[in-house]
C-alpha angles and dihedrals in degrees: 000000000000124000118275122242098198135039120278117233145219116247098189101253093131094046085096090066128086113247145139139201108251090207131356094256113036126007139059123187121196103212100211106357114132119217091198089061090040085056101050093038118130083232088047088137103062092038099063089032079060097040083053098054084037099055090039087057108044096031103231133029118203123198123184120224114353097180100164091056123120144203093244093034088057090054097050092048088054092043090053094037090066093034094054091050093049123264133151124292091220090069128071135147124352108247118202114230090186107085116232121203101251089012096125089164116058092197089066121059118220115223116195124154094214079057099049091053093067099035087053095028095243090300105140092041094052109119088234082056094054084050096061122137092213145036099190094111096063096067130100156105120281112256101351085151095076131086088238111025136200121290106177125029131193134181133165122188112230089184124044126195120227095246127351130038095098115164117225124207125187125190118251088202095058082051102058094032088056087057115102099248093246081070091042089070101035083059105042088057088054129086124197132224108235121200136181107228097192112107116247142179101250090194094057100112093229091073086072092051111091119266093218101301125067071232097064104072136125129015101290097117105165105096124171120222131174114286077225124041130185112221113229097221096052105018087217116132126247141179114251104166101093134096151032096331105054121099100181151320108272119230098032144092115271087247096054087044089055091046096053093039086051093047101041088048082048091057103046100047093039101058111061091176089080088055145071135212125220130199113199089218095173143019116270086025096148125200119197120197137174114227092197089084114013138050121219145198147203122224109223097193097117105084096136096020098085140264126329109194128156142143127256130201125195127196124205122230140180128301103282106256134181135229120187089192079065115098139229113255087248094055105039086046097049087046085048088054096052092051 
């Protein structure tokens, strides 16, 4: 399917549906809708063409308890997800090449705290570590680092601790749209390297076998993508240069890359009206994002509380591109109002 020019819009078909914004900016919850019967719904199809737009716009979409929701059933919603709102045929799932102890599917990726302790030695349950001054350094987009990154995620805990292990999301729009316009430009000429920091065996053969695009192949994973990027659901402009995964601002001095990097991060952590906070209260709650336009991070505050497991699946998009015909959200939405 080719990429839209324009936006694509909401036609209602989830109005029927009990939700709620979580906050005015980014989130949406749907109270007592069940993914497993959307999916199986003779009008399938509009449904998740709805839940798309609707995710691409709000950020990030919560349901509670989806019980009857499977591995390969998770995979399918965030495949047709992407397809309906029009990627490329050529991608497809992410496929991990690094291995993960319990992880049988590489296209889902296996989250387990237990787990988490030996891959990082301990490291973020360390009691130093609960004494930081700073999570900056937890936020990002799911799999910048490669040619072609992630457009739908999905994950649903299958373990719940008792308290802690909330996940954190924050709006790339609101982010762009809170720079002075001056910045704005400057941005919006600029492009970012992108890098992937976990160790890996560059001679394991996987690593030749495609991650969900014919573009994301070998171990060069040091992509560079625009600092701004336009989505192709909503054409509003968003910020896509935070986080874990970038290694620096092309085309400036060091110094100038550390300084936008710093304010843009500053910006991002020091404005929690641009986020939103959400509790896992049961086992199988799911939570879909688009990482296209958000950034997102875990709270590792439940060593002692139990275990936090879940499964994650990452769809693959198009390479990140920037129009500078495309709009801010504050702009497109108070032109939707006047219409």
């Amino acid at each position: 399917m080719a990429r839209a020019k324009e936006s694509l819009e909401l036609s209602g078909t989830l109005t029927g549906f009990k939700s709620f914004d979580v906050t005015p900016i980014i989130g949406t919850e749907f109270v007592d809708a069940n993914l497993k019967d959307w999916l199986e719904s003779p009008n399938s199809e509009q449904l998740l063409h709805e839940l798309a737009i609707t995710v691409s716009r709000r950020g990030v979409v919560f349901f509670r308890k989806q019980d009857g929701l499977t591995d390969e059933m998770q995979k399918t919603i965030v495949q047709r997800l992407g397809i309906l709102a029009g990627k490329p045929a050529t991608s497809s799932l992410h496929r991990h090449a690094v291995k993960i102890a319990g992880q049988d599917d590489e296209e889902i990726l296996l989250i387990n705290s237990e787990e988490n302790k030996k891959i990082l030695g301990g490291t973020i349950y360390d009691p130093s570590f609960q004494l930081r001054q700073s999570c900056r350094p937890l936020w990002l987009c799911d799999i910048s680092y490669e040619p072609v990154p992630s457009d739908y995620c999905l994950l649903r805990l299958t373990e719940v601790p008792e308290s802690g292990g909330d996940t954190l999301w924050a709006s790339g729009y609101e982010l762009y749209d809170r720079l002075s316009k001056p910045l704005q430009s400057l941005l919006e000429t600029l492009s970012a390297t992108h890098q992937e920091l976990r160790k890996r065996d560059e001679t394991d053969p996987r690593f030749q076998i495609p991650r969900g695009s014919p573009e994301n192949v070998g171990t060069n994973l040091n992509p560079v993508h625009p600092l701004i990027r336009t989505h192709p659901v909503t054409r509003w402009k968003s910020v896509y240069g935070i986080g874990l995964h970038i290694k620096h601002i092309n085309n400036v001095t060091p110094e100038e890359s550390d300084w936008l990097m710093e304010r843009l991060s500053r910006l991002l952590v020091e404005n929690h009206d641009l986020q939103v906070r959400f509790r896992w209260n049961n086992r199988n709650d799911v939570a879909i994002w688009d990482n296209r336009c958000t950034y997102h991070a875990a709270t590792y505050d439940h060593d002692g509380y139990g275990v936090r497991e879940g499964r994650r699946v990452c769809g693959v998009g198009e390479k990140p591109f920037f129009d500078p015909k495309s709009q801010s959200r504050r702009v497109a939405l108070a032109a939707e109002k006047e219409r």
